[in-house]
Amino acid sequence: MSAAKDRLRLWLRLLKVVRGMEQEVREKLRREHNTTLPRFDVMSALSRHPEGLKMSQLSGVLRVSNGNVTGIADRLSDEGLVERTPVPGDRRAIILRLTPAGQKEFARQAQAHENWIDKMLAGVSPADARAMAEGLQAFATAAEFEKEETANAQ
Amino acid sequence: MSAAKDRLRLWLRLLKVVRGMEQEVREKLRREHNTTLPRFDVMSALSRHPEGLKMSQLSGVLRVSNGNVTGIADRLSDEGLVERTPVPGDRRAIILRLTPAGQKEFARQAQAHENWIDKMLAGVSPADARAMAEGLQAFATAAEFEKEETANAQ
DNA sequence: CAAAAATATTTTAAGGTTGAAGGAAAGTGA
DNA sequence: TCACTTTCCTTCAACCTTAAAATATTTTTG
């Protein structure tokens, strides 16, 4: 019966560490790049899909609600970092993609982000990092956090 | 140089797993207990301090902003789950504590929460859970996510 | 003691988040 | 064709979150 307590304690520690690191990333994004983690996540997803993503694909990839992405896209669009273009043949849909300015800006942010994480996890050896990442991958797959990555034909 | 990439990958996996589990907890709290994770967190902190906590202590423990706790306390208070009482000798401060109804309600939620986590982490043996929790603790301490737990004299 | 500084909390503005509702367009099927 | 359903996106109300400003009170200091 103490198994449940052991697992709960693991979860609480996990949550504390991840939240702590996440908060640090949010803070740095805000102060050093005048942006937010959700905006960074959207731009990151778009940078992995240079051809752009439909709004619904984007919310699928990020696992957030549709309305959420609408607001973030609005603001990024106001700043000229992303652009909405119509989808030929489907007047309901819209493709969101990084503008050249957005690509450039994201490249800077992503490099800084990688450096932050590298420093925060400096206490973890590369070999350990690989091992843990693999273990987490196995766990995630087993627990089916993966689901389908919306592997839709665009 | 690939060390940074290895650590970044670890971070992204960690984030995916923790976010996935957290989202599941939020969903269950909402659907089965008509509450939210922030509310649960506040009640959890208060349940560990039956004598109550000052607003500033609470935001310190939870590592959130002052204003944040104000709003959550407002809503919990509206439902009669927590109560605000003045601090004798300091008319600026306020002590927040669970009402009897709040204690009862939180006990139910906490039991359900423990069961959810136990199921989600069923693939992790109790021994592994203990080992990982200890490793995370060491990491957190080294990375000083602990800081002071506001170990104030009330 | 009175002015200044520090402390405790709330309010506010801006953004993030969700589920549900709404509007437009596309697809289905009789 | 024309109703019905589905899909795509936005809007909306409610809540969470923060940093900064505003209030009220206490403490410090000259």
XYZ file of N, CA, C and O (backbone and C1' of nucleotides) in Angstrom, chain B residues 36 38-39 64-65 67-68 72 75 90-92, chain D residues 14-21 24-27:
132
model
N -10.088 22.860 -9.688
C -8.951 23.046 -10.578
C -7.663 22.695 -9.838
O -7.649 22.593 -8.609
N -4.903 24.600 -9.424
C -4.482 25.655 -8.499
C -5.276 25.645 -7.197
O -4.711 25.847 -6.118
N -6.559 25.390 -7.285
C -7.360 25.305 -6.072
C -6.924 24.123 -5.223
O -6.809 24.214 -3.992
N 4.005 31.202 -6.156
C 3.212 31.961 -7.118
C 3.108 33.383 -6.590
O 3.522 33.662 -5.465
N 2.566 34.265 -7.394
C 2.509 35.669 -6.994
C 1.445 35.891 -5.919
O 0.533 35.081 -5.744
N -0.915 38.244 -5.808
C -2.223 38.511 -6.388
C -2.930 37.249 -6.830
O -4.160 37.149 -6.778
N -2.128 36.296 -7.242
C -2.682 35.028 -7.683
C -3.462 34.350 -6.561
O -4.621 33.956 -6.729
N -7.701 33.091 -5.970
C -8.087 31.710 -5.668
C -8.744 31.636 -4.301
O -9.769 30.962 -4.122
N -12.355 32.739 -4.410
C -13.325 31.766 -4.920
C -13.542 30.614 -3.952
O -14.673 30.166 -3.736
N -1.437 42.365 13.972
C -0.986 42.914 12.687
C -2.187 43.032 11.764
O -2.623 42.061 11.157
N -2.685 44.248 11.689
C -3.925 44.409 10.940
C -3.733 44.417 9.430
O -4.701 44.537 8.687
N -2.474 44.303 8.982
C -2.269 44.177 7.541
C -2.501 42.742 7.100
O -3.013 42.475 6.018
P -19.157 34.387 -16.902
O -17.960 33.511 -16.297
C -18.045 32.095 -16.343
C -16.699 31.510 -16.000
C -16.044 32.152 -14.766
O -15.749 31.146 -13.829
C -14.527 32.013 -16.590
P -15.219 31.589 -12.376
O -13.688 31.154 -12.381
C -13.333 29.845 -12.786
C -11.903 29.857 -13.250
C -10.915 30.394 -12.212
O -10.096 29.309 -11.786
C -10.426 31.135 -14.423
P -9.006 29.514 -10.654
O -7.674 29.757 -11.503
C -7.250 28.772 -12.415
C -5.950 29.176 -13.068
C -4.865 29.674 -12.098
O -3.650 29.049 -12.461
C -5.225 31.261 -13.815
P -2.405 29.175 -11.498
O -1.699 30.502 -11.997
C -0.843 30.459 -13.127
C -0.333 31.826 -13.459
C 0.196 32.634 -12.279
O 1.562 32.341 -12.084
C -0.959 33.969 -13.901
P 2.370 33.150 -10.971
O 2.870 34.457 -11.712
C 3.308 34.363 -13.063
C 3.536 35.755 -13.600
C 4.231 36.671 -12.596
O 5.451 37.126 -13.139
C 2.264 37.698 -13.496
P 6.467 37.913 -12.174
O 6.212 39.433 -12.561
C 6.398 39.831 -13.923
C 6.026 41.280 -14.049
C 6.748 42.212 -13.080
O 6.996 43.431 -13.768
C 4.424 42.323 -12.688
P 7.788 44.609 -13.063
O 6.654 45.702 -12.803
C 5.689 45.930 -13.834
C 4.624 46.862 -13.317
C 5.124 47.910 -12.321
O 4.443 49.122 -12.575
C 3.406 46.671 -11.338
P 4.829 50.500 -11.820
O 3.435 50.930 -11.173
C 2.262 50.870 -11.993
C 1.041 51.000 -11.121
C 1.133 52.111 -10.078
O -0.098 52.817 -10.064
C 0.640 50.060 -9.020
P -6.795 52.852 1.931
O -6.082 51.933 3.024
C -6.404 50.547 3.081
C -5.496 49.894 4.105
C -5.327 50.699 5.389
O -5.624 49.845 6.476
C -3.223 50.101 4.508
P -5.651 50.399 7.951
O -4.259 49.886 8.539
C -3.935 48.501 8.390
C -2.477 48.284 8.712
C -2.028 48.844 10.055
O -1.722 47.723 10.875
C -0.431 49.220 8.345
P -1.233 47.919 12.362
O 0.352 47.847 12.177
C 0.929 46.673 11.584
C 2.413 46.873 11.381
C 3.177 47.249 12.647
O 4.204 46.291 12.818
C 3.797 48.632 10.837
P 5.168 46.336 14.060
O 6.477 47.012 13.440
C 7.046 46.456 12.266
C 8.235 47.298 11.821
C 9.201 47.673 12.943
O 10.508 47.401 12.486
C 8.562 49.591 11.725
